[in-house]
Each structure stands twice: as C-alpha cells, then as structure tokens.
PDB file of C-alpha atoms and ligand atoms in Angstrom:
ATOM      1  CA  UNK T   1      70.341 110.223  79.006  1.00 54.00           C
ATOM      2  CA  UNK T   2      69.352 112.284  75.998  1.00 53.00           C
ATOM      3  CA  UNK T   3      72.425 114.455  76.448  1.00 65.00           C
ATOM      4  CA  UNK T   4      74.627 111.490  75.588  1.00 82.00           C
ATOM      5  CA  UNK T   5      75.232 112.611  72.039  1.00 91.00           C
ATOM      6  CA  UNK T   6      78.666 112.839  70.554  1.00 93.00           C
ATOM      7  CA  UNK T   7      78.807 115.531  67.878  1.00 94.00           C
ATOM      8  CA  UNK T   8      81.493 116.766  65.452  1.00 94.00           C
ATOM      9  CA  UNK T   9      81.881 119.737  67.771  1.00 94.00           C
ATOM     10  CA  UNK T  10      82.779 117.415  70.677  1.00 95.00           C
ATOM     11  CA  UNK T  11      85.105 115.383  68.474  1.00 95.00           C
ATOM     12  CA  UNK T  12      86.857 118.543  67.290  1.00 96.00           C
ATOM     13  CA  UNK T  13      87.381 119.635  70.885  1.00 96.00           C
ATOM     14  CA  UNK T  14      88.783 116.203  71.725  1.00 96.00           C
ATOM     15  CA  UNK T  15      91.366 116.584  68.956  1.00 96.00           C
ATOM     16  CA  UNK T  16      92.485 119.887  70.463  1.00 96.00           C
ATOM     17  CA  UNK T  17      92.685 118.344  73.933  1.00 97.00           C
ATOM     18  CA  UNK T  18      94.777 115.484  72.558  1.00 97.00           C
ATOM     19  CA  UNK T  19      97.156 117.979  70.934  1.00 97.00           C
ATOM     20  CA  UNK T  20      97.462 119.682  74.327  1.00 97.00           C
ATOM     21  CA  UNK T  21      98.153 116.386  76.110  1.00 97.00           C
ATOM     22  CA  UNK T  22     100.847 115.620  73.524  1.00 97.00           C
ATOM     23  CA  UNK T  23     102.439 118.996  74.138  1.00 97.00           C
ATOM     24  CA  UNK T  24     102.397 118.311  77.861  1.00 96.00           C
ATOM     25  CA  UNK T  25     104.440 115.162  77.247  1.00 97.00           C
ATOM     26  CA  UNK T  26     101.989 112.290  76.748  1.00 97.00           C
ATOM     27  CA  UNK T  27     103.610 110.155  74.062  1.00 96.00           C
ATOM     28  CA  UNK T  28     101.863 106.789  73.970  1.00 98.00           C
ATOM     29  CA  UNK T  29      99.730 106.779  70.829  1.00 98.00           C
ATOM     30  CA  UNK T  30      97.326 104.149  72.153  1.00 98.00           C
ATOM     31  CA  UNK T  31      96.592 106.374  75.172  1.00 98.00           C
ATOM     32  CA  UNK T  32      95.977 109.420  72.926  1.00 98.00           C
ATOM     33  CA  UNK T  33      93.726 107.295  70.687  1.00 98.00           C
ATOM     34  CA  UNK T  34      91.733 106.175  73.730  1.00 98.00           C
ATOM     35  CA  UNK T  35      91.144 109.858  74.578  1.00 97.00           C
ATOM     36  CA  UNK T  36      89.709 110.307  71.097  1.00 97.00           C
ATOM     37  CA  UNK T  37      87.348 107.379  71.405  1.00 96.00           C
ATOM     38  CA  UNK T  38      85.920 108.197  74.862  1.00 97.00           C
ATOM     39  CA  UNK T  39      83.485 111.156  75.009  1.00 97.00           C
ATOM     40  CA  UNK T  40      84.446 112.804  78.313  1.00 96.00           C
ATOM     41  CA  UNK T  41      81.298 114.962  78.290  1.00 95.00           C
ATOM     42  CA  UNK T  42      79.199 111.813  78.849  1.00 96.00           C
ATOM     43  CA  UNK T  43      80.788 111.556  82.296  1.00 96.00           C
ATOM     44  CA  UNK T  44      79.938 115.103  83.341  1.00 94.00           C
ATOM     45  CA  UNK T  45      76.848 117.224  83.984  1.00 91.00           C
ATOM     46  CA  UNK T  46      75.127 118.577  80.900  1.00 90.00           C
ATOM     47  CA  UNK T  47      75.763 122.080  82.291  1.00 88.00           C
ATOM     48  CA  UNK T  48      79.501 121.425  81.905  1.00 90.00           C
ATOM     49  CA  UNK T  49      79.236 120.175  78.334  1.00 89.00           C
ATOM     50  CA  UNK T  50      81.206 123.107  76.929  1.00 88.00           C
ATOM     51  CA  UNK T  51      84.014 122.619  79.430  1.00 92.00           C
ATOM     52  CA  UNK T  52      84.372 118.860  79.119  1.00 93.00           C
ATOM     53  CA  UNK T  53      87.458 119.096  76.910  1.00 94.00           C
ATOM     54  CA  UNK T  54      89.341 121.644  78.955  1.00 92.00           C
ATOM     55  CA  UNK T  55      92.210 120.305  80.991  1.00 89.00           C
ATOM     56  CA  UNK T  56      90.506 120.655  84.355  1.00 91.00           C
ATOM     57  CA  UNK T  57      88.836 118.681  87.130  1.00 90.00           C
ATOM     58  CA  UNK T  58      85.090 119.118  87.739  1.00 91.00           C
ATOM     59  CA  UNK T  59      82.538 118.209  90.406  1.00 92.00           C
ATOM     60  CA  UNK T  60      80.706 114.950  89.748  1.00 93.00           C
ATOM     61  CA  UNK T  61      78.531 114.734  92.897  1.00 92.00           C
ATOM     62  CA  UNK T  62      79.090 113.293  96.396  1.00 91.00           C
ATOM     63  CA  UNK T  63      81.833 115.915  96.829  1.00 91.00           C
ATOM     64  CA  UNK T  64      84.091 114.131  94.320  1.00 92.00           C
ATOM     65  CA  UNK T  65      85.724 115.217  91.065  1.00 93.00           C
ATOM     66  CA  UNK T  66      86.502 113.787  87.648  1.00 93.00           C
ATOM     67  CA  UNK T  67      90.317 113.917  87.355  1.00 93.00           C
ATOM     68  CA  UNK T  68      92.151 116.311  84.994  1.00 94.00           C
ATOM     69  CA  UNK T  69      92.544 114.760  81.537  1.00 96.00           C
ATOM     70  CA  UNK T  70      96.326 115.161  81.898  1.00 97.00           C
ATOM     71  CA  UNK T  71      96.314 113.237  85.185  1.00 97.00           C
ATOM     72  CA  UNK T  72      94.255 110.428  83.630  1.00 97.00           C
ATOM     73  CA  UNK T  73      96.579 110.324  80.609  1.00 98.00           C
ATOM     74  CA  UNK T  74      99.690 110.401  82.812  1.00 98.00           C
ATOM     75  CA  UNK T  75      98.517 107.574  85.080  1.00 98.00           C
ATOM     76  CA  UNK T  76      97.343 105.513  82.112  1.00 98.00           C
ATOM     77  CA  UNK T  77     100.695 105.939  80.363  1.00 98.00           C
ATOM     78  CA  UNK T  78     102.570 104.870  83.512  1.00 98.00           C
ATOM     79  CA  UNK T  79     100.364 101.802  83.794  1.00 98.00           C
ATOM     80  CA  UNK T  80     101.658 100.389  80.463  1.00 98.00           C
ATOM     81  CA  UNK T  81      98.574  98.304  79.765  1.00 98.00           C
ATOM     82  CA  UNK T  82      98.236  95.798  76.952  1.00 96.00           C
ATOM     83  CA  UNK T  83      94.929  94.512  75.667  1.00 95.00           C
ATOM     84  CA  UNK T  84      93.264  91.746  77.640  1.00 97.00           C
ATOM     85  CA  UNK T  85      95.126  92.602  80.832  1.00 98.00           C
ATOM     86  CA  UNK T  86      93.176  92.425  84.080  1.00 98.00           C
ATOM     87  CA  UNK T  87      93.165  95.880  85.675  1.00 98.00           C
ATOM     88  CA  UNK T  88      91.876  96.850  89.111  1.00 98.00           C
ATOM     89  CA  UNK T  89      90.864 100.492  89.521  1.00 98.00           C
ATOM     90  CA  UNK T  90      90.205 102.071  92.923  1.00 98.00           C
ATOM     91  CA  UNK T  91      87.910 105.121  92.704  1.00 97.00           C
ATOM     92  CA  UNK T  92      85.502 104.676  89.774  1.00 97.00           C
ATOM     93  CA  UNK T  93      84.182 108.228  90.314  1.00 97.00           C
ATOM     94  CA  UNK T  94      82.662 109.367  87.026  1.00 96.00           C
ATOM     95  CA  UNK T  95      83.858 106.233  85.225  1.00 97.00           C
ATOM     96  CA  UNK T  96      85.962 108.209  82.737  1.00 98.00           C
ATOM     97  CA  UNK T  97      89.265 106.523  83.648  1.00 98.00           C
ATOM     98  CA  UNK T  98      87.438 103.170  83.591  1.00 98.00           C
ATOM     99  CA  UNK T  99      86.271 103.895  80.033  1.00 98.00           C
ATOM    100  CA  UNK T 100      89.783 104.906  78.915  1.00 98.00           C
ATOM    101  CA  UNK T 101      91.093 101.561  80.194  1.00 98.00           C
ATOM    102  CA  UNK T 102      88.246  99.722  78.429  1.00 98.00           C
ATOM    103  CA  UNK T 103      89.071 101.580  75.199  1.00 98.00           C
ATOM    104  CA  UNK T 104      92.614 100.206  75.552  1.00 98.00           C
ATOM    105  CA  UNK T 105      91.153  96.709  75.482  1.00 98.00           C
ATOM    106  CA  UNK T 106      91.727  95.784  79.123  1.00 98.00           C
ATOM    107  CA  UNK T 107      89.363  93.945  81.452  1.00 98.00           C
ATOM    108  CA  UNK T 108      88.566  96.494  84.126  1.00 98.00           C
ATOM    109  CA  UNK T 109      87.392  95.857  87.693  1.00 98.00           C
ATOM    110  CA  UNK T 110      86.593  99.155  89.375  1.00 98.00           C
ATOM    111  CA  UNK T 111      85.573  99.942  92.961  1.00 97.00           C
ATOM    112  CA  UNK T 112      83.810 103.077  94.259  1.00 97.00           C
ATOM    113  CA  UNK T 113      82.768 103.931  97.821  1.00 96.00           C
ATOM    114  CA  UNK T 114      79.829 106.199  96.909  1.00 96.00           C
ATOM    115  CA  UNK T 115      76.840 104.292  95.656  1.00 95.00           C
ATOM    116  CA  UNK T 116      75.476 107.295  93.740  1.00 95.00           C
ATOM    117  CA  UNK T 117      78.687 107.543  91.701  1.00 96.00           C
ATOM    118  CA  UNK T 118      78.974 103.779  91.290  1.00 97.00           C
ATOM    119  CA  UNK T 119      75.478 103.651  89.767  1.00 97.00           C
ATOM    120  CA  UNK T 120      75.890 106.723  87.569  1.00 96.00           C
ATOM    121  CA  UNK T 121      79.227 105.527  86.177  1.00 97.00           C
ATOM    122  CA  UNK T 122      77.684 102.118  85.523  1.00 97.00           C
ATOM    123  CA  UNK T 123      74.943 103.543  83.335  1.00 96.00           C
ATOM    124  CA  UNK T 124      77.364 105.577  81.188  1.00 97.00           C
ATOM    125  CA  UNK T 125      79.784 102.659  80.814  1.00 97.00           C
ATOM    126  CA  UNK T 126      76.862 100.472  79.738  1.00 96.00           C
ATOM    127  CA  UNK T 127      75.634 103.109  77.302  1.00 95.00           C
ATOM    128  CA  UNK T 128      79.081 103.064  75.674  1.00 96.00           C
ATOM    129  CA  UNK T 129      78.921  99.269  75.474  1.00 96.00           C
ATOM    130  CA  UNK T 130      82.033  98.799  77.551  1.00 96.00           C
ATOM    131  CA  UNK T 131      82.242  95.676  79.598  1.00 89.00           C
ATOM    132  CA  UNK T 132      83.749  96.730  82.942  1.00 97.00           C
ATOM    133  CA  UNK T 133      82.868  95.158  86.260  1.00 98.00           C
ATOM    134  CA  UNK T 134      81.939  97.781  88.815  1.00 98.00           C
ATOM    135  CA  UNK T 135      81.687  97.257  92.536  1.00 97.00           C
ATOM    136  CA  UNK T 136      80.299  99.418  95.314  1.00 97.00           C
ATOM    137  CA  UNK T 137      82.683  98.900  98.215  1.00 96.00           C
ATOM    138  CA  UNK T 138      85.916  99.805  99.935  1.00 96.00           C
ATOM    139  CA  UNK T 139      88.961  99.978  97.696  1.00 97.00           C
ATOM    140  CA  UNK T 140      91.337  99.371 100.612  1.00 97.00           C
ATOM    141  CA  UNK T 141      90.188  95.766 100.478  1.00 96.00           C
ATOM    142  CA  UNK T 142      90.745  95.348  96.741  1.00 97.00           C
ATOM    143  CA  UNK T 143      88.722  92.643  94.995  1.00 98.00           C
ATOM    144  CA  UNK T 144      90.152  89.328  96.242  1.00 97.00           C
ATOM    145  CA  UNK T 145      87.887  87.054  94.208  1.00 97.00           C
ATOM    146  CA  UNK T 146      89.411  88.342  90.931  1.00 98.00           C
ATOM    147  CA  UNK T 147      93.015  88.712  92.140  1.00 97.00           C
ATOM    148  CA  UNK T 148      95.771  88.682  91.063  1.00 98.00           C
ATOM    149  CA  UNK T 149      95.615  91.757  88.824  1.00 98.00           C
ATOM    150  CA  UNK T 150      98.286  92.519  86.229  1.00 98.00           C
ATOM    151  CA  UNK T 151      97.713  96.213  86.791  1.00 98.00           C
ATOM    152  CA  UNK T 152      96.287  98.281  89.657  1.00 98.00           C
ATOM    153  CA  UNK T 153      95.460 101.980  89.352  1.00 98.00           C
ATOM    154  CA  UNK T 154      94.381 104.092  92.311  1.00 98.00           C
ATOM    155  CA  UNK T 155      92.667 107.373  91.419  1.00 97.00           C
ATOM    156  CA  UNK T 156      92.368 108.856  94.922  1.00 96.00           C
ATOM    157  CA  UNK T 157      95.151 110.019  97.246  1.00 96.00           C
ATOM    158  CA  UNK T 158      96.171 107.100  99.472  1.00 96.00           C
ATOM    159  CA  UNK T 159      97.711 107.662 102.924  1.00 94.00           C
ATOM    160  CA  UNK T 160     100.068 104.753 102.166  1.00 95.00           C
ATOM    161  CA  UNK T 161     100.150 101.786  99.818  1.00 97.00           C
ATOM    162  CA  UNK T 162      97.285  99.552 100.995  1.00 97.00           C
ATOM    163  CA  UNK T 163      98.587  96.117 102.013  1.00 96.00           C
ATOM    164  CA  UNK T 164      95.687  94.287 100.387  1.00 97.00           C
ATOM    165  CA  UNK T 165      96.407  95.936  97.037  1.00 98.00           C
ATOM    166  CA  UNK T 166     100.064  94.880  97.206  1.00 98.00           C
ATOM    167  CA  UNK T 167      98.923  91.320  97.874  1.00 98.00           C
ATOM    168  CA  UNK T 168      96.542  91.394  94.910  1.00 98.00           C
ATOM    169  CA  UNK T 169      99.151  92.656  92.419  1.00 98.00           C
ATOM    170  CA  UNK T 170     100.463  89.866  90.166  1.00 98.00           C
ATOM    171  CA  UNK T 171     104.198  89.201  90.156  1.00 98.00           C
ATOM    172  CA  UNK T 172     105.609  91.306  87.306  1.00 98.00           C
ATOM    173  CA  UNK T 173     102.548  93.547  87.629  1.00 98.00           C
ATOM    174  CA  UNK T 174     102.463  97.339  87.926  1.00 98.00           C
ATOM    175  CA  UNK T 175     100.558  99.521  90.395  1.00 98.00           C
ATOM    176  CA  UNK T 176     100.194 103.280  89.843  1.00 98.00           C
ATOM    177  CA  UNK T 177      99.131 105.093  93.006  1.00 98.00           C
ATOM    178  CA  UNK T 178      99.244 108.671  94.311  1.00 98.00           C
ATOM    179  CA  UNK T 179     100.504 108.553  97.908  1.00 98.00           C
ATOM    180  CA  UNK T 180     100.394 111.345 100.501  1.00 95.00           C
ATOM    181  CA  UNK T 181      98.086 112.535 103.236  1.00 88.00           C
ATOM    182  CA  UNK T 182      98.198 116.292 102.707  1.00 86.00           C
ATOM    183  CA  UNK T 183      96.834 118.316  99.813  1.00 88.00           C
ATOM    184  CA  UNK T 184      99.379 116.798  97.424  1.00 95.00           C
ATOM    185  CA  UNK T 185     100.454 113.283  96.588  1.00 97.00           C
ATOM    186  CA  UNK T 186     103.512 111.751  94.995  1.00 98.00           C
ATOM    187  CA  UNK T 187     102.740 109.569  92.013  1.00 98.00           C
ATOM    188  CA  UNK T 188     104.298 106.173  92.565  1.00 98.00           C
ATOM    189  CA  UNK T 189     104.785 103.360  90.096  1.00 98.00           C
ATOM    190  CA  UNK T 190     105.346 100.055  91.843  1.00 98.00           C
ATOM    191  CA  UNK T 191     106.516  96.924  90.103  1.00 98.00           C
ATOM    192  CA  UNK T 192     106.092  93.657  91.942  1.00 98.00           C
ATOM    193  CA  UNK T 193     109.295  91.734  91.342  1.00 98.00           C
ATOM    194  CA  UNK T 194     108.607  88.711  93.517  1.00 98.00           C
ATOM    195  CA  UNK T 195     106.431  87.612  96.380  1.00 96.00           C
ATOM    196  CA  UNK T 196     108.204  89.979  98.743  1.00 96.00           C
ATOM    197  CA  UNK T 197     110.028  92.512  96.524  1.00 97.00           C
ATOM    198  CA  UNK T 198     108.461  95.705  95.221  1.00 98.00           C
ATOM    199  CA  UNK T 199     110.420  98.198  93.110  1.00 98.00           C
ATOM    200  CA  UNK T 200     109.226 101.780  93.526  1.00 97.00           C
ATOM    201  CA  UNK T 201     109.671 104.829  91.284  1.00 98.00           C
ATOM    202  CA  UNK T 202     108.354 108.357  91.861  1.00 98.00           C
ATOM    203  CA  UNK T 203     106.818 110.581  89.157  1.00 97.00           C
ATOM    204  CA  UNK T 204     105.983 114.119  90.286  1.00 95.00           C
ATOM    205  CA  UNK T 205     103.309 115.657  92.445  1.00 96.00           C
ATOM    206  CA  UNK T 206      99.551 115.645  91.874  1.00 96.00           C
ATOM    207  CA  UNK T 207      96.358 116.622  93.711  1.00 94.00           C
ATOM    208  CA  UNK T 208      93.692 113.995  94.302  1.00 94.00           C
ATOM    209  CA  UNK T 209      90.634 113.690  96.519  1.00 93.00           C
ATOM    210  CA  UNK T 210      91.539 111.484  99.495  1.00 93.00           C
ATOM    211  CA  UNK T 211      91.211 107.724  99.592  1.00 95.00           C
ATOM    212  CA  UNK T 212      88.958 107.200 102.595  1.00 91.00           C
ATOM    213  CA  UNK T 213      88.279 104.106 104.560  1.00 84.00           C
ATOM    214  CA  UNK T 214      84.741 102.832 104.796  1.00 71.00           C
ATOM    215  CA  UNK T 215      83.198 104.326 107.911  1.00 53.00           C
ATOM    216  CA  UNK T 216      80.032 102.267 107.925  1.00 47.00           C
ATOM    217  CA  UNK T 217      79.911  98.700 106.798  1.00 53.00           C
ATOM    218  CA  UNK T 218      78.160  98.438 103.478  1.00 53.00           C
ATOM    219  CA  UNK T 219      76.962  95.504 101.530  1.00 52.00           C
ATOM    220  CA  UNK T 220      78.954  95.237  98.352  1.00 52.00           C
ATOM    221  CA  UNK T 221      77.056  94.862  95.136  1.00 49.00           C
ATOM    222  CA  UNK T 222      78.545  93.481  91.984  1.00 47.00           C
ATOM    223  CA  UNK T 223      77.362  93.447  88.448  1.00 42.00           C
TER     224      UNK T 223
HETATM  225  N1  LIG O   1      88.742 107.783  88.202  1.00 72.21           N
HETATM  226  C1  LIG O   1      87.809 108.822  88.589  1.00 72.21           C
HETATM  227  C2  LIG O   1      88.420 109.744  89.618  1.00 72.21           C
HETATM  228  C3  LIG O   1      87.393 110.140  90.621  1.00 72.21           C
HETATM  229  S1  LIG O   1      88.030 110.907  92.079  1.00 72.21           S
HETATM  230  C4  LIG O   1      87.328 109.578  87.372  1.00 72.21           C
HETATM  231  O1  LIG O   1      87.949 109.443  86.301  1.00 72.21           O
HETATM  232  O2  LIG O   1      86.328 110.277  87.456  1.00 72.21           O
HETATM  233  C5  LIG O   1      88.394 109.506  93.107  1.00 72.21           C
HETATM  234  C6  LIG O   1      87.244 108.636  93.531  1.00 72.21           C
HETATM  235  O3  LIG O   1      87.767 107.723  94.517  1.00 72.21           O
HETATM  236  C7  LIG O   1      86.072 109.335  94.194  1.00 72.21           C
HETATM  237  O4  LIG O   1      84.903 109.047  93.477  1.00 72.21           O
HETATM  238  C8  LIG O   1      86.029 108.732  95.602  1.00 72.21           C
HETATM  239  O5  LIG O   1      84.715 108.557  96.106  1.00 72.21           O
HETATM  240  C9  LIG O   1      86.721 107.399  95.399  1.00 72.21           C
HETATM  241  N2  LIG O   1      87.257 106.784  96.619  1.00 72.21           N
HETATM  242  C10 LIG O   1      87.859 107.376  97.679  1.00 72.21           C
HETATM  243  N3  LIG O   1      88.210 106.464  98.621  1.00 72.21           N
HETATM  244  C11 LIG O   1      87.810 105.255  98.141  1.00 72.21           C
HETATM  245  C12 LIG O   1      87.866 103.915  98.640  1.00 72.21           C
HETATM  246  N4  LIG O   1      88.391 103.619  99.834  1.00 72.21           N
HETATM  247  N5  LIG O   1      87.356 102.924  97.882  1.00 72.21           N
HETATM  248  C13 LIG O   1      86.804 103.189  96.662  1.00 72.21           C
HETATM  249  N6  LIG O   1      86.714 104.416  96.143  1.00 72.21           N
HETATM  250  C14 LIG O   1      87.197 105.448  96.869  1.00 72.21           C
END
C-alpha cells in the first residue's frame, strides 16, 4: 500500500477535474468538495496513477471498471444525500463511489459480487479511515437486516428495478439506478411516495457494466 500517497501534484489534478465537472454541469458544492477530499488514484492501479484524474473509466480487475468521475458526480448529485443518511450502494467495485458518499457524511452499506474487489475496496476504505459497511454478496437481494435505506444507489446497469431494492427503500427515500439491458442504460431517479407509489424521473443515457445475478450461491461476509 506504499503507493497510497496523496501529493500536491494529485491535489492539483483534482482541482482541475473538479473545474471540468463544474463545466459539465455538476453544481452541488458538497459533491465537488467530496471529489477534492477523496484521492481517486488510491482506488486504481499504480500504473494508472497519472490518469486517475482524467474523466474516464478504467479497469479495476475481475473484468470491472471504476466509473467515470462525471458519472459518479452525476449519480451522487441526483441522490441528494444529507449527512447521517443511511445509503445502500450496489456495486462497490473500486470503492471510489463508496468513499465519495462517506466524505458526504452518510452511513454507507455497499454490496459487491466479486470477492477480490470487495476485499480490495475494503482495504482502501479502511486506509482512508472511512466507516462503510461492505458486504460480499448479491445486490439484487439488497441488505434486509439494515433496511429501510433513505437512499439507494446502483452503480451497475440493471435489467429492471429489482423488487427487493424497492421494498428496502424508505418512504420519502430516493433510488438512483441505471436501467437497461443493452450497452446503454437510462438513469432513473425513483422517489418512494408511499408503500405502493413510486415516482420515476429519467436523466439521460449512460454506459455501465451489467448488474448480474449471482450464478453460484456464495456465503456472504460482513464486516
Ligand atoms: N461504484 C463502483 C463502480 C464499479 S462498476 C466504483 O466507483 O468503482 C459496478 C460494479 O457492480 C462491479 O464491480 C460489479 O462487479 C458490481 N456488480 C454487478 N452486479 C452486481 C450484483 N448483482 N451485486 C453486487 N454487485 C454487482
């Protein structure tokens, strides 16, 4: 972990990235501030250190990618979090989005289906002293023992809105989820208005790795 050093050079690059995100339309100051406080290069291979603050997605192992900074910023802005909120994230991946949510003062519960990624993200999150709960398991099932969640964010392309996640969203809560089975997904923001009513808004098209169902049964591990 000796590459986990945050230098002035990295911080300078973060400032430029934040300026770019602003230009692209991200307006929420707290979200931009969170991007300044989280060193994205910690969540990527050392070989990619120089590219960590470019607005692009990169391989993180297990055939998965860390999302574009703009996509992370866009989803986070749509989620409208306030500190101390309970947030469920599906698709921990590198853990970068998890860290952004932690930097915003929320209590994050994040699920990942690849153990390798789950473990790697956990060590970086711990190194940064963030207190997120990470689980190795199937996001389609949500995390019933901690439900309801005030916010739910899905960071992989879902074929449809998983029923369990709808059930675990608090009334008045918001879910941000990219939905679509092809190469592209529509970004949906869903507000749970009552037990049975969900209000849905659509926000552009994005490209995510697919949300896949667990093929083999795995034991879930929590920490
Ligand atoms: N938030 C991540 C994005 C990673 S890409 C980041 O900032 O790096 C999406 C992740 O969703 C991948 O790691 C993929 O393995 C995971 N994923 C896909 N289907 C899943 C499922 N059913 N349950 C949990 N995680 C899933």
